[in-house]
CSV table of C-alpha atoms and ligand atoms in Angstrom, one decimal:
chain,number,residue,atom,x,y,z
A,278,UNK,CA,-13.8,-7.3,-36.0
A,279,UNK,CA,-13.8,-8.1,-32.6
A,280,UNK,CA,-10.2,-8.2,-30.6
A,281,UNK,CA,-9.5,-10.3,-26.9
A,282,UNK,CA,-5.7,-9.9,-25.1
A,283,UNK,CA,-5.7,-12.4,-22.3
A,284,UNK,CA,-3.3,-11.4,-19.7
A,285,UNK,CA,-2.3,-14.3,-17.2
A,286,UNK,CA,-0.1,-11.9,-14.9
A,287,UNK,CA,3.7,-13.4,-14.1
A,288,UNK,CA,2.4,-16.7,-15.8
A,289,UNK,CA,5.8,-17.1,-17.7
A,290,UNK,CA,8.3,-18.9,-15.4
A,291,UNK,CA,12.0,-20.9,-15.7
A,292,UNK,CA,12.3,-24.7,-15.9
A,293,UNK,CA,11.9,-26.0,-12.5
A,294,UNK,CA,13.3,-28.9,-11.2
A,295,UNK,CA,10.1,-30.2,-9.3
A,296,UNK,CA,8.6,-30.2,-12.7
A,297,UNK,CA,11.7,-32.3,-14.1
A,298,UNK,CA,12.6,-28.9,-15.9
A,299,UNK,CA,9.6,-27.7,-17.3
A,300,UNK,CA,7.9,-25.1,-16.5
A,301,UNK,CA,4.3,-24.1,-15.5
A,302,UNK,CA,3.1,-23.5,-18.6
A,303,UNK,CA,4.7,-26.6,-20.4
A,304,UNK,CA,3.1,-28.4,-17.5
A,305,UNK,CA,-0.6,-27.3,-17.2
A,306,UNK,CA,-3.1,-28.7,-19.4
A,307,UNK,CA,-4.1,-25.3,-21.6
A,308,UNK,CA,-5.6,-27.0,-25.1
A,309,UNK,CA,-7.2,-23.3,-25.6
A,310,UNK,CA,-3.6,-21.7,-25.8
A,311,UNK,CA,-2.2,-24.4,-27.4
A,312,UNK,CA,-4.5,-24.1,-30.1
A,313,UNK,CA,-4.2,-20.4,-31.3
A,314,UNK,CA,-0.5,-21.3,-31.0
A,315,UNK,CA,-1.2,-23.6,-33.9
A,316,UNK,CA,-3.5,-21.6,-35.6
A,317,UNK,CA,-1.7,-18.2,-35.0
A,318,UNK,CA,1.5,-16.4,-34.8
A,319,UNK,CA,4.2,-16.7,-31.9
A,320,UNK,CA,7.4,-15.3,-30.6
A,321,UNK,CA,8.3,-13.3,-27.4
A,322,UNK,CA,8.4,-9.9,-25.9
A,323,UNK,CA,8.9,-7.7,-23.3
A,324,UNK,CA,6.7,-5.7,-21.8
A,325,UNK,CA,8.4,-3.6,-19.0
A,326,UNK,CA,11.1,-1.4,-20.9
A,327,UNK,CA,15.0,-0.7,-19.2
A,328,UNK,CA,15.5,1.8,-16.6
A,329,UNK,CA,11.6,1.3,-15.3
A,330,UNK,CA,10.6,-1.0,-12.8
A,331,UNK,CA,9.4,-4.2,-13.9
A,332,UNK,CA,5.9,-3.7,-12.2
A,333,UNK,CA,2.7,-5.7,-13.7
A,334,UNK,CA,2.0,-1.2,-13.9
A,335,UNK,CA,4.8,-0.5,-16.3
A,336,UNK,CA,4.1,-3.9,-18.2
A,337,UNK,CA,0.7,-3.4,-18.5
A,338,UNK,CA,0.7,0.1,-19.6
A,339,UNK,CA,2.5,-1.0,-22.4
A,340,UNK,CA,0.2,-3.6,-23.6
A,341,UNK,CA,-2.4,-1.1,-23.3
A,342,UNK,CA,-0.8,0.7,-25.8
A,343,UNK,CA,1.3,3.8,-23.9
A,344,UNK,CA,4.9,3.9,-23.9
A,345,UNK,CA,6.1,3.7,-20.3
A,346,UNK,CA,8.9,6.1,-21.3
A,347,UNK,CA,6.3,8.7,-22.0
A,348,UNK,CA,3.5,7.8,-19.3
A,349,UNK,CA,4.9,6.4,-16.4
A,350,UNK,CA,5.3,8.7,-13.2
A,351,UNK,CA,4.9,6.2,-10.4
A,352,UNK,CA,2.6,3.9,-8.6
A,353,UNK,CA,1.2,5.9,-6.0
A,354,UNK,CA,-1.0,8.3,-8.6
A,355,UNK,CA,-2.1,5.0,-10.3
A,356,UNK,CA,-3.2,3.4,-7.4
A,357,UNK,CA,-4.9,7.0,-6.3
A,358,UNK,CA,-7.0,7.1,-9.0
A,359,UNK,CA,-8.9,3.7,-9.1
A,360,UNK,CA,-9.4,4.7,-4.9
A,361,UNK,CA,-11.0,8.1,-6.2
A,362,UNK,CA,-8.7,10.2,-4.9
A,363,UNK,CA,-8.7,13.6,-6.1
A,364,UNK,CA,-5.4,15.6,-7.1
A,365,UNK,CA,-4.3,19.1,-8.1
A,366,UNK,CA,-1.2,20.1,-10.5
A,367,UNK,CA,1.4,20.1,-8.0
A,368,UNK,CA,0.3,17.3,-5.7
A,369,UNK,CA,2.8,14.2,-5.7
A,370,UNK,CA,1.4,10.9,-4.4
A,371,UNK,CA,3.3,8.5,-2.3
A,372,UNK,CA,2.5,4.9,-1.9
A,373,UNK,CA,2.8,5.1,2.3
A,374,UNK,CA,3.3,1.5,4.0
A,375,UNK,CA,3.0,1.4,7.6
A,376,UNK,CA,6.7,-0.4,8.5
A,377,UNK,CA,8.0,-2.2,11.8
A,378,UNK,CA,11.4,-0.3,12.4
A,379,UNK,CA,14.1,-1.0,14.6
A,380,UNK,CA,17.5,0.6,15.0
A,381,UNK,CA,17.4,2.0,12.0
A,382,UNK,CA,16.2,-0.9,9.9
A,383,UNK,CA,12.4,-1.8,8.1
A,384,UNK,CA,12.3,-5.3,10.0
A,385,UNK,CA,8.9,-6.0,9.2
A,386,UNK,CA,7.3,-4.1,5.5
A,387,UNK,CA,3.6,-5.2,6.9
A,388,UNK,CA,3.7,-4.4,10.2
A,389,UNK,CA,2.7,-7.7,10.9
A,390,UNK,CA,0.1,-7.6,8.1
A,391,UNK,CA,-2.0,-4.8,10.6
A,392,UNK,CA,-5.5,-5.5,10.4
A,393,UNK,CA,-7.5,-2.3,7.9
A,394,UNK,CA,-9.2,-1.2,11.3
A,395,UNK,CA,-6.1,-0.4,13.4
A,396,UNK,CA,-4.0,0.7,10.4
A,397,UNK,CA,-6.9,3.3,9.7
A,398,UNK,CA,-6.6,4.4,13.4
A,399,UNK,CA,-2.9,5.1,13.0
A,400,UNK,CA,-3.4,7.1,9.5
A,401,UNK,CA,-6.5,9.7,11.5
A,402,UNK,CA,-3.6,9.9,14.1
A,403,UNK,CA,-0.7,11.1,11.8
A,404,UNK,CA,-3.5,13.1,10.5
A,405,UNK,CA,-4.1,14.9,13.1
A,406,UNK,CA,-0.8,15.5,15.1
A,407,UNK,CA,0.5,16.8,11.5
A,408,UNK,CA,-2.3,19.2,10.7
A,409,UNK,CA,-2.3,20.2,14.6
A,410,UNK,CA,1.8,20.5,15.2
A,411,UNK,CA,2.2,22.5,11.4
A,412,UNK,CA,-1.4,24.4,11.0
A,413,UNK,CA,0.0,25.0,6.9
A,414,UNK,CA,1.1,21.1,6.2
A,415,UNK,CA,0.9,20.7,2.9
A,416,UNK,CA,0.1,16.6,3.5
A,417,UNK,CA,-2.5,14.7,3.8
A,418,UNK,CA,-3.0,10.3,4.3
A,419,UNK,CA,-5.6,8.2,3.0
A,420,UNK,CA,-6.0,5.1,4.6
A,421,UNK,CA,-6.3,2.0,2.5
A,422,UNK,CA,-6.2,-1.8,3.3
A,423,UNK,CA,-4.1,-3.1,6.0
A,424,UNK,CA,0.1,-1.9,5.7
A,425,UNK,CA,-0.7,0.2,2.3
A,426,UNK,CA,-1.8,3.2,2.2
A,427,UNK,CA,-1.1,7.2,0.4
A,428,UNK,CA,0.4,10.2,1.3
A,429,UNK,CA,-0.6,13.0,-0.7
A,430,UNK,CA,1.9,16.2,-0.9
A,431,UNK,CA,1.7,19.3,-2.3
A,432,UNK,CA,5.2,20.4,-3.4
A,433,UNK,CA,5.9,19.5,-7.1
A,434,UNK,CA,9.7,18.6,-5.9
A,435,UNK,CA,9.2,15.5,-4.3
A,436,UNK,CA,8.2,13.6,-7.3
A,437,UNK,CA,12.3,13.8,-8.1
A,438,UNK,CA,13.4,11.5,-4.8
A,439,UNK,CA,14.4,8.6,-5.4
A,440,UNK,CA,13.4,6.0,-2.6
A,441,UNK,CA,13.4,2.4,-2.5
A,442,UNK,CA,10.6,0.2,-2.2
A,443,UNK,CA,10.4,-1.1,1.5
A,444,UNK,CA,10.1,-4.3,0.6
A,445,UNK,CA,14.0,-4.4,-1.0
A,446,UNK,CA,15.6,-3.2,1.7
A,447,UNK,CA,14.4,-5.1,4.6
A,448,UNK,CA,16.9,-5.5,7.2
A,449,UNK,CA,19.1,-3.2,5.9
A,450,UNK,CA,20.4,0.4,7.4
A,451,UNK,CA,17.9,2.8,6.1
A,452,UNK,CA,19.8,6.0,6.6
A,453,UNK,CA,21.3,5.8,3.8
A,454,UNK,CA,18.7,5.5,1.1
A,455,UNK,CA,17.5,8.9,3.2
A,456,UNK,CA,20.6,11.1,3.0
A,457,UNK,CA,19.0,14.3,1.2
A,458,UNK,CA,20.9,17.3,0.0
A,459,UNK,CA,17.8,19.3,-0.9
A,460,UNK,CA,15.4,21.3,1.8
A,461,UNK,CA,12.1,19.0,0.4
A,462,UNK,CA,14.4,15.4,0.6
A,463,UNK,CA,14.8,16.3,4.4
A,464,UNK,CA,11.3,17.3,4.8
A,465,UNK,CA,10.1,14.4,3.5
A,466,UNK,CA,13.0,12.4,5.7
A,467,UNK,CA,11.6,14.9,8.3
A,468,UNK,CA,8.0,13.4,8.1
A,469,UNK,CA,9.0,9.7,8.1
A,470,UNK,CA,10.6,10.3,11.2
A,471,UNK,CA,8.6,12.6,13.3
A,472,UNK,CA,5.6,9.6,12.3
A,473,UNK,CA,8.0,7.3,14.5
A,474,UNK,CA,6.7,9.9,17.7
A,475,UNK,CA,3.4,9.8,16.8
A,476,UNK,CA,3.2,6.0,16.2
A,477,UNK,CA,5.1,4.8,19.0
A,478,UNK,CA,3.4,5.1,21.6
A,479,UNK,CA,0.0,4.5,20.1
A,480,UNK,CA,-2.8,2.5,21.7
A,481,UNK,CA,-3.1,0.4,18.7
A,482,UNK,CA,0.9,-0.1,18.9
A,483,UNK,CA,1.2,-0.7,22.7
A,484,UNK,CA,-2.1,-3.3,22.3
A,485,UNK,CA,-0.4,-5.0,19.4
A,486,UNK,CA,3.4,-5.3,21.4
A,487,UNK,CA,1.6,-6.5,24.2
A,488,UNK,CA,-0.1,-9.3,22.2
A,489,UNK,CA,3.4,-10.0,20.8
A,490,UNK,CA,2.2,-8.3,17.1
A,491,UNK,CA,5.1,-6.3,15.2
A,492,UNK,CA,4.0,-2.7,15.9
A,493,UNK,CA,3.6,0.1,13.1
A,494,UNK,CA,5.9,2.1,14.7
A,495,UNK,CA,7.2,4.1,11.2
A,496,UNK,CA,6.2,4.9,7.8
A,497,UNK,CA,7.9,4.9,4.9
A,498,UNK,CA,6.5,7.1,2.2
A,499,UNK,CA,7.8,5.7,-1.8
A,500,UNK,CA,6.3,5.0,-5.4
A,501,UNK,CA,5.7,8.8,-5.5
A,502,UNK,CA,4.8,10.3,-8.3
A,503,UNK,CA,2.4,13.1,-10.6
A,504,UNK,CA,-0.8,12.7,-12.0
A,505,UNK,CA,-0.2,11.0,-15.8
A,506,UNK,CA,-1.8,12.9,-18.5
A,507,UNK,CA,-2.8,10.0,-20.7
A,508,UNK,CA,-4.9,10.2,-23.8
A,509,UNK,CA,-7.9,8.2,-23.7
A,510,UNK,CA,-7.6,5.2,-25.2
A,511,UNK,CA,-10.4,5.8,-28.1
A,512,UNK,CA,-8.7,8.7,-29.2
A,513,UNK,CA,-5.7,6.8,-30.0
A,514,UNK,CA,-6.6,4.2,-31.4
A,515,UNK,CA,-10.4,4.9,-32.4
A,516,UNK,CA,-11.9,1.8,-30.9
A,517,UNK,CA,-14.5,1.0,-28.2
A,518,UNK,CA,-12.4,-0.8,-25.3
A,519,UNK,CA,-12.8,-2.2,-21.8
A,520,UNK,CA,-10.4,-3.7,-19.0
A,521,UNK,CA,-11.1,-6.6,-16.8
A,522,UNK,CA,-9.3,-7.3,-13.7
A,523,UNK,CA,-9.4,-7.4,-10.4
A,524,UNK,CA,-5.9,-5.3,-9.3
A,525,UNK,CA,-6.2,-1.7,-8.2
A,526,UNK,CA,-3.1,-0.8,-10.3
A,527,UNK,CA,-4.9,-1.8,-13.8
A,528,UNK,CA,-8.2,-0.2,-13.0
A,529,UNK,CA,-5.9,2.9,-12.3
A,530,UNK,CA,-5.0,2.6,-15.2
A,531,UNK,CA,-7.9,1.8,-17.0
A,532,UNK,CA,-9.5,5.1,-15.3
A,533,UNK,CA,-6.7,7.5,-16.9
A,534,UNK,CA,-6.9,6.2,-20.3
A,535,UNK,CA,-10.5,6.0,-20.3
A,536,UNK,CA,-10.8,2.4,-20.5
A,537,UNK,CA,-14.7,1.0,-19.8
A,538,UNK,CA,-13.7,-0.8,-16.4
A,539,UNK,CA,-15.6,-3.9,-16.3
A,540,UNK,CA,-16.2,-4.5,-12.2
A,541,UNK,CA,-16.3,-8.3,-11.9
A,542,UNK,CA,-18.2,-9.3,-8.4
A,543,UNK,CA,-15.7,-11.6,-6.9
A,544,UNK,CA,-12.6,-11.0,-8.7
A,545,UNK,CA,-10.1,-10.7,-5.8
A,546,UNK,CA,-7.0,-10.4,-7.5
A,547,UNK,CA,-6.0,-13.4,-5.7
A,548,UNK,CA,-5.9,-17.4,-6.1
A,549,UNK,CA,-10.0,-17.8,-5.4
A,550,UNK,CA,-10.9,-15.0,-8.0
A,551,UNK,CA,-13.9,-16.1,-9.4
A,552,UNK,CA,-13.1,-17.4,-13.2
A,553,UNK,CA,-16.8,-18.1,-14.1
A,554,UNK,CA,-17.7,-14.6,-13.6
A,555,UNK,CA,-14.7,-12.9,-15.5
A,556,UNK,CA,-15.6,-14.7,-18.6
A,557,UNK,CA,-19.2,-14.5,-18.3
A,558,UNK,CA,-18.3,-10.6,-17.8
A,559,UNK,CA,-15.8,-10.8,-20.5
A,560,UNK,CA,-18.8,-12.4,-23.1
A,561,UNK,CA,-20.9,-9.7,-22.0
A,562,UNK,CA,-18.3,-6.3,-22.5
A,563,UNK,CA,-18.0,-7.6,-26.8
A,564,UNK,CA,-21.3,-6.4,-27.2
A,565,UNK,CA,-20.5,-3.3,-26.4
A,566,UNK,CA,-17.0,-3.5,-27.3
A,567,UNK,CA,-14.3,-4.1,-30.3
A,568,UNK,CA,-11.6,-4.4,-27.9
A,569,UNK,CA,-11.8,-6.7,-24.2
A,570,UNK,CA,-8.5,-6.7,-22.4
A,571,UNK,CA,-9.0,-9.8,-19.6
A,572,UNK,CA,-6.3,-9.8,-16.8
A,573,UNK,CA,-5.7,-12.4,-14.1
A,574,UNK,CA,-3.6,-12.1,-11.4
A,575,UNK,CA,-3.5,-15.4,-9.6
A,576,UNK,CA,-0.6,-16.9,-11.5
A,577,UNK,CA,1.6,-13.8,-10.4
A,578,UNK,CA,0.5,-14.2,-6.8
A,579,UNK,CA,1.6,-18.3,-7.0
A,580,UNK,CA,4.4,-17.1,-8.3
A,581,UNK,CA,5.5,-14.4,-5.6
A,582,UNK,CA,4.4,-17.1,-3.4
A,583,UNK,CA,6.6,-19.6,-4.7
A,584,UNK,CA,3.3,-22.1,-5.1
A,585,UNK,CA,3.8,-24.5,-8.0
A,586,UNK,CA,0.6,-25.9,-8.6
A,587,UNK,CA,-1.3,-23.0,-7.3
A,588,UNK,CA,0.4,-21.4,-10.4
A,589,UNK,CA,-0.4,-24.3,-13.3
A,590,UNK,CA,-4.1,-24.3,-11.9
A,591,UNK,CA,-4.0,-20.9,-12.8
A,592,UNK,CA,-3.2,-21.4,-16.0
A,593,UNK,CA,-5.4,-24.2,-16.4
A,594,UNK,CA,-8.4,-22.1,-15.2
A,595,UNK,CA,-7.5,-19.6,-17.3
A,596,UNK,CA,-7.3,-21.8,-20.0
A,597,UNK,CA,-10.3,-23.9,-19.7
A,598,UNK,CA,-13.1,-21.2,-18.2
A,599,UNK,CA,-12.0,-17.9,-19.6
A,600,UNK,CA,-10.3,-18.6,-23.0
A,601,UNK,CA,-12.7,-21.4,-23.5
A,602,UNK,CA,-15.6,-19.4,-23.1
A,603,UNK,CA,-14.6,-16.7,-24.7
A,604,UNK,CA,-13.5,-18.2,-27.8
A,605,UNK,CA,-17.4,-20.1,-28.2
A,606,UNK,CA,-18.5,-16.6,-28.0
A,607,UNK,CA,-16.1,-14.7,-30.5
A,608,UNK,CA,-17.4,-16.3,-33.6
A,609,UNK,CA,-20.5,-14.8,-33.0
A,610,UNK,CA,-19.2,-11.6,-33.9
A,611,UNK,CA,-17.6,-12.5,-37.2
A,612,UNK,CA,-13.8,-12.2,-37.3
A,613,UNK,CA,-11.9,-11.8,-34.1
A,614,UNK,CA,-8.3,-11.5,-33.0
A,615,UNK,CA,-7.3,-12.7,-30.1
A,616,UNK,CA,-3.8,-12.3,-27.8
A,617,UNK,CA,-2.9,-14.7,-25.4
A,618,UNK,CA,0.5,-13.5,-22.9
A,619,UNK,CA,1.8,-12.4,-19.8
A,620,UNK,CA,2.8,-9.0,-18.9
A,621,UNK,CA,6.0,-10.2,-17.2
A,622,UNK,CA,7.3,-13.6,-15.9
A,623,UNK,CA,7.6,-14.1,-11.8
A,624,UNK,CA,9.4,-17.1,-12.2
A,625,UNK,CA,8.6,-19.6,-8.6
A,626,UNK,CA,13.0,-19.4,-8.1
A,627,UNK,CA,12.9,-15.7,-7.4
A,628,UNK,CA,9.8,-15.2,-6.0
A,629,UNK,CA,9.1,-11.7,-7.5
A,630,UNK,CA,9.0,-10.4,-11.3
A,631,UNK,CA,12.0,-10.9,-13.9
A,632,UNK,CA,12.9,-9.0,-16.8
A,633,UNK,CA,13.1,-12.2,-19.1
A,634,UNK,CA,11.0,-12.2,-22.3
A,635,UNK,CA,7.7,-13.5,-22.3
A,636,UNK,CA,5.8,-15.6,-24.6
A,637,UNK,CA,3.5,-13.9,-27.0
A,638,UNK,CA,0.5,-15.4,-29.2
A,639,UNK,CA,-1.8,-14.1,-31.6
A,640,UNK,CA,-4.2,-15.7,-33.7
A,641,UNK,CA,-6.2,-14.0,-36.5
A,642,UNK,CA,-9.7,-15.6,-37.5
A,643,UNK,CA,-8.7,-14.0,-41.2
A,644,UNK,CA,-5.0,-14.7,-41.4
A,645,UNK,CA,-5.1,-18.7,-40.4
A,646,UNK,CA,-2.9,-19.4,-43.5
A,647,UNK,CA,-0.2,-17.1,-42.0
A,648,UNK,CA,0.3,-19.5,-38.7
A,649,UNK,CA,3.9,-20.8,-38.2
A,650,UNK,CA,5.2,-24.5,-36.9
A,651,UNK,CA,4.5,-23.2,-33.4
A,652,UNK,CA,1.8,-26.2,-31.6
A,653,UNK,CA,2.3,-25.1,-27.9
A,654,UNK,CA,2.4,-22.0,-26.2
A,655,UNK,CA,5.4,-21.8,-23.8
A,656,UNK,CA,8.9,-20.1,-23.1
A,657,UNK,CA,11.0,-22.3,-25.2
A,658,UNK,CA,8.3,-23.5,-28.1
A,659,UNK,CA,7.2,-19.5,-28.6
A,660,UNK,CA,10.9,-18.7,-29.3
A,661,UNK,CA,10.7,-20.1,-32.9
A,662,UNK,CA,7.2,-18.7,-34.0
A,663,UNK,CA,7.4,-16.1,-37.0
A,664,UNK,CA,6.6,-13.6,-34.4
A,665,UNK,CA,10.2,-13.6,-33.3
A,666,UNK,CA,12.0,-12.2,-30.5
A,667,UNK,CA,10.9,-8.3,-31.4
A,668,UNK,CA,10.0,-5.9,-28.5
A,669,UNK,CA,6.9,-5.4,-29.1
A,670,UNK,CA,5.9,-3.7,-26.2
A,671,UNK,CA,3.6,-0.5,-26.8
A,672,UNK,CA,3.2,-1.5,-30.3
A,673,UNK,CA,0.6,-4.5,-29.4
A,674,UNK,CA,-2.4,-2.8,-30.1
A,675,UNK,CA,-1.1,-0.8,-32.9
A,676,UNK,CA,-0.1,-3.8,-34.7
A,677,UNK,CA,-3.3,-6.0,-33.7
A,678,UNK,CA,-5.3,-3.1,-35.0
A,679,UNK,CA,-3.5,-2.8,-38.6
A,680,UNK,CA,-3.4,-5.6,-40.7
A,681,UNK,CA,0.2,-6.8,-39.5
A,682,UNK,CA,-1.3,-9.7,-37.4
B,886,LIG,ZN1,2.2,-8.3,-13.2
């Protein structure tokens, strides 16, 4: 038996007015997902449990088969691990972005989208005045693309602070968010300011205000958290896997749980990923094998983007060069299950992810007869599948694996 979950990240969406109240995926032409609606089982789910952010991390850890609850400690390690970064027990790792600030307030959460070249400049620079001013810091930054970058601290503590992400408080006093009562909240507070002196006055900063740029004039250090100690994914569930995606958080991911991480050549991540490549990469991981997890991320981008028919190409590529291919392929191997949904929706309205159920699809090679009146896989059609509205979440690979579905 051969198993396939298609992940189209954020593909789920509302009924939009520019597409006379449909939404993308009633809209985009998808006769592969339409097809193991009809032939398979359908309801909807939700990936990204209460009280956790609802981050394609959280969402897709649970359709990898971990329970948030139990595994989740933060972005920062996730995204850590798929850069190679190595940590010791006791070391919390923040997501760092380089922000513009003034009086008081993140005006800018890019910087101006920095180029990776300066930003690297400004990360050796905090290095260095740090590890110079306080010869026992217990800190160190490792510079990644453009505004995003990690902070690595050792002092077990800091994993407990509770910081916003800069992005959701743009514009807004900071101090507030800041106001510690314990000795490692202020050091931490302590750090993101004294970066302000270092960053100020900067070459790269006084170049970029001269050339009318928003300067990287602060960090702001979030997303911290521990290494997870995950169980690899075999010894759960006793099955040869592999992940393919193009987004640092899932290889992450994929690297703690001991997933076979597939690296695509020109899967960005973005809306020019290259489809042909992640099937033909897909086809090629089931010889080797029983599980292939296939994530895209482009519909979640055209979503966060607000991009209507970026997002129902998307779909439609997903549709028509991934599932297509992969579904002349699977009979190859004899019986296959495959798993078509998305991990959350990031519905075009709100521009970022929602904590609305998503549509779910399975369709079993040997359970054909079980199908229900679903024809169409979609928000509003998947509600009255035999899969029902259940909260699935962790449990998809439990149940894909037994002979429930
Ligand atoms: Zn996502």
């Amino acid at each position: 038996m051969k198993y396939v979950i298609m992940i189209g990240d954020g593909m789920s969406d509302y009924p939009l007015p520019e597409l006379n109240n449909h939404t993308p995926l009633e809209v985009a032409k998808k006769p592969n997902m339409d097809k193991l609606a009809e032939k398979g089982c359908s309801g909807l789910t939700i990936n990204a449990p209460k009280n956790l952010p609802v981050g394609s991390d959280v969402a897709n850890m649970s359709i990898f088969g971990y329970d948030p609850h139990k595994y989740y400690t933060g972005r920062g390690p996730i995204e850590a691990a798929n850069q190679g970064i190595e940590t010791v027990d006791g070391d919390v790792v923040f997501r760092c972005n380089l922000i513009t600030e003034k009086d008081g307030k993140i005006v800018d959460f890019t910087s101006g989208h920095i180029s990776t070249e300066e930003a690297t400049e400004l990360m050796e620079a905090l290095n260095k005045h740090f590890k110079d001013k306080y010869p026992d810091f217990k800190g160190f930054w490792h510079h990644g693309l453009s505004y995003r970058h990690l902070f690595v601290y050792h002092d077990i503590n800091t994993s407990k602070l509770e910081i916003p992400a800069p992005h959701d408080i743009v514009d807004e006093d900071f101090n507030k968010y800041l106001d510690f009562d314990t000795s490692y909240g202020k050091t931490i507070k302590d750090i993101m300011f004294e970066s302000k002196e270092v960053l100020k006055n900067h070459p790269v900063n006084l170049k970029r205000v001269s050339e009318g740029k928003n300067p990287a004039n602060m960090i702001w250090l979030w997303g911290q958290g521990t290494k997870p100690s995950m169980p690899a994914f075999k010894d759960l569930y006793n099955i040869d896997a592999a992940v393919i995606t193009g987004v640092d958080l899932l290889k992450g991911l994929a690297i703690f749980t001991k997933l076979n991480k597939v690296d695509v050549p020109g899967a960005t991540g973005y809306f020019d990923t290259d489809y042909e490549a992640k099937a033909e990469y897909a086809c090629n991981a089931l010889k080797d094998n029983d599980l292939v997890i296939i994530h895209v991320e482009a519909p979640d981008e055209a979503g966060h983007a607000a991009d209507i028919d970026e997002k129902i190409k998307a779909i439609e590529r997903i549709d028509k060069i991934i599932l297509g291919k992969i579904l002349k392929e699977l009979p190859k191997y004899g019986d296959y299950k495959v798993v078509v949904l998305p991990d959350h929706p990031t519905p075009v309205p709100l521009k970022t992810h929602s904590r609305d159920l998503v549509p779910i699809t399975v369709y079993s090679s040997i359970n054909e007869d079980n199908k229900d009146n679903v024809k169409v896989f979609s928000e509003k059609t998947n509600s009255e599948g035999s899969l029902g509205t259940s909260n699935i979440g962790c449990d998809l690979i439990k149940n894909l694996l037994n002979n429930t579905w």
